Amino acid sequence: MSNKTLYLASPYGFSEHWKSKLLPEFVTKFEFMGIRVLEPFDRNSGIDLSRPGWANKVASSNFNDL
């Protein structure tokens, strides 16, 4: 098993097709190769985007992942 981690971010993260179809396929294939996947849209899904300061929380979370 590999100890590699892939931070998988792209502008397609805003696309429903990416989230529902393509992303799961990518993650499955990377995990099969022993790669741990960090996907920021999934990891930040608990942040309430309607509250002030949400962008800072997302940015801080992403920065900490890196």
Coordinates of N, CA and C in Angstrom, one line a residue:
M1 N 0.8 -1.2 0.0 CA 0.0 0.0 0.0 C 0.9 1.2 0.0
S2 N 0.5 2.2 -0.8 CA 1.3 3.4 -0.9 C 0.9 4.4 0.2
N3 N 1.8 5.3 0.5 CA 1.5 6.3 1.5 C 1.4 7.7 0.8
K4 N 1.0 7.6 -0.4 CA 0.9 8.9 -1.2 C -0.5 9.4 -1.0
T5 N -0.6 10.8 -1.0 CA -1.9 11.5 -0.9 C -2.0 12.4 -2.1
L6 N -3.2 12.4 -2.6 CA -3.5 13.3 -3.8 C -4.5 14.3 -3.4
Y7 N -4.2 15.6 -3.5 CA -5.2 16.6 -3.3 C -5.9 16.9 -4.6
L8 N -7.1 16.4 -4.7 CA -7.8 16.4 -6.0 C -8.8 17.6 -6.0
A9 N -8.3 18.7 -6.6 CA -9.2 19.9 -6.7 C -9.2 20.3 -8.2
S10 N -10.4 20.8 -8.6 CA -10.5 21.3 -9.9 C -11.7 22.2 -10.0
P11 N -11.8 23.0 -11.0 CA -13.0 23.9 -11.1 C -14.2 23.1 -11.4
Y12 N -14.1 21.8 -11.8 CA -15.2 21.0 -12.1 C -16.0 20.6 -10.8
G13 N -15.4 20.9 -9.6 CA -16.0 20.6 -8.4 C -17.4 21.3 -8.2
F14 N -17.6 22.3 -9.0 CA -18.9 23.0 -8.9 C -20.0 22.3 -9.8
S15 N -19.6 21.3 -10.6 CA -20.5 20.7 -11.5 C -21.1 19.5 -10.8
E16 N -22.4 19.4 -11.0 CA -23.2 18.2 -10.4 C -22.7 16.9 -11.1
H17 N -22.5 16.9 -12.4 CA -22.0 15.8 -13.1 C -20.7 15.3 -12.5
W18 N -19.8 16.2 -12.2 CA -18.5 15.8 -11.7 C -18.7 15.2 -10.3
K19 N -19.5 15.8 -9.5 CA -19.8 15.2 -8.1 C -20.4 13.9 -8.1
S20 N -21.4 13.7 -9.0 CA -22.2 12.5 -9.0 C -21.6 11.3 -9.8
K21 N -20.9 11.6 -10.9 CA -20.5 10.6 -11.8 C -18.9 10.5 -11.9
L22 N -18.3 11.6 -12.2 CA -16.8 11.5 -12.5 C -16.0 11.3 -11.2
L23 N -16.2 12.2 -10.2 CA -15.4 12.1 -9.0 C -15.4 10.8 -8.4
P24 N -16.5 10.1 -8.2 CA -16.5 8.8 -7.5 C -15.6 7.8 -8.3
E25 N -15.6 7.9 -9.6 CA -14.8 7.0 -10.5 C -13.3 7.3 -10.3
F26 N -13.0 8.6 -10.2 CA -11.6 8.9 -10.0 C -11.1 8.5 -8.7
V27 N -11.9 8.7 -7.6 CA -11.5 8.4 -6.3 C -11.3 6.9 -6.2
T28 N -12.3 6.1 -6.7 CA -12.2 4.7 -6.7 C -10.9 4.1 -7.3
K29 N -10.6 4.7 -8.5 CA -9.4 4.2 -9.2 C -8.1 4.6 -8.4
F30 N -8.0 5.8 -7.9 CA -6.9 6.3 -7.1 C -6.7 5.4 -5.8
E31 N -7.8 5.2 -5.1 CA -7.7 4.4 -3.9 C -7.3 2.9 -4.2
F32 N -7.8 2.4 -5.4 CA -7.3 1.1 -5.8 C -5.8 1.0 -6.0
M33 N -5.2 2.2 -6.4 CA -3.8 2.2 -6.6 C -3.1 2.6 -5.3
G34 N -3.8 2.6 -4.2 CA -3.2 2.9 -2.9 C -3.0 4.3 -2.5
I35 N -3.7 5.2 -3.2 CA -3.5 6.7 -3.0 C -4.7 7.2 -2.2
R36 N -4.4 7.9 -1.1 CA -5.4 8.6 -0.3 C -5.8 9.9 -1.0
V37 N -7.1 10.1 -1.2 CA -7.6 11.2 -1.9 C -8.2 12.2 -0.9
L38 N -7.7 13.5 -1.0 CA -8.3 14.6 -0.3 C -9.0 15.4 -1.4
E39 N -10.3 15.5 -1.2 CA -11.1 16.3 -2.2 C -11.8 17.4 -1.5
P40 N -11.4 18.7 -1.8 CA -11.8 19.8 -0.9 C -13.3 20.1 -0.9
F41 N -14.0 19.8 -2.0 CA -15.5 20.1 -2.0 C -16.2 19.1 -1.1
D42 N -15.8 17.9 -1.1 CA -16.3 16.9 -0.2 C -16.0 17.2 1.3
R43 N -14.7 17.5 1.5 CA -14.2 17.8 2.9 C -14.8 19.0 3.5
N44 N -15.3 20.0 2.7 CA -15.8 21.2 3.2 C -17.4 21.2 3.1
S45 N -18.0 20.1 2.9 CA -19.4 20.1 2.7 C -20.2 20.4 3.9
G46 N -19.6 20.4 5.1 CA -20.3 20.8 6.3 C -20.3 22.2 6.6
I47 N -19.6 23.0 5.8 CA -19.6 24.5 6.0 C -20.8 25.1 5.4
D48 N -21.5 25.9 6.2 CA -22.7 26.6 5.8 C -22.3 27.8 4.9
L49 N -22.6 27.7 3.6 CA -22.2 28.7 2.7 C -23.1 30.0 2.7
S50 N -24.2 29.9 3.5 CA -25.0 31.1 3.6 C -24.6 32.0 4.8
R51 N -23.6 31.5 5.6 CA -23.2 32.3 6.7 C -22.0 33.2 6.4
P52 N -21.9 34.4 6.9 CA -20.7 35.2 6.7 C -19.4 34.5 7.2
G53 N -18.4 34.6 6.4 CA -17.1 34.0 6.8 C -16.9 32.6 6.2
W54 N -17.8 32.2 5.4 CA -17.7 30.8 4.9 C -16.5 30.6 4.0
A55 N -16.2 31.6 3.2 CA -15.0 31.5 2.3 C -13.7 31.4 3.1
N56 N -13.6 32.1 4.2 CA -12.4 32.0 5.0 C -12.3 30.6 5.6
K57 N -13.4 30.0 6.0 CA -13.4 28.7 6.6 C -13.0 27.7 5.5
V58 N -13.5 27.8 4.3 CA -13.1 26.9 3.3 C -11.6 27.0 2.9
A59 N -11.2 28.3 2.8 CA -9.8 28.5 2.5 C -8.9 28.0 3.5
S60 N -9.2 28.2 4.8 CA -8.4 27.7 5.9 C -8.3 26.2 5.9
S61 N -9.5 25.6 5.7 CA -9.5 24.1 5.6 C -8.6 23.5 4.5
N62 N -8.8 24.2 3.3 CA -7.9 23.7 2.2 C -6.5 24.0 2.5
F63 N -6.1 25.1 3.1 CA -4.7 25.4 3.4 C -4.2 24.3 4.4
N64 N -5.0 24.0 5.4 CA -4.5 23.0 6.3 C -4.3 21.6 5.7
D65 N -5.1 21.3 4.7 CA -5.0 20.0 4.0 C -3.7 19.9 3.2
L66 N -3.3 21.1 2.7 CA -2.0 21.1 1.9 C -0.8 21.0 2.9

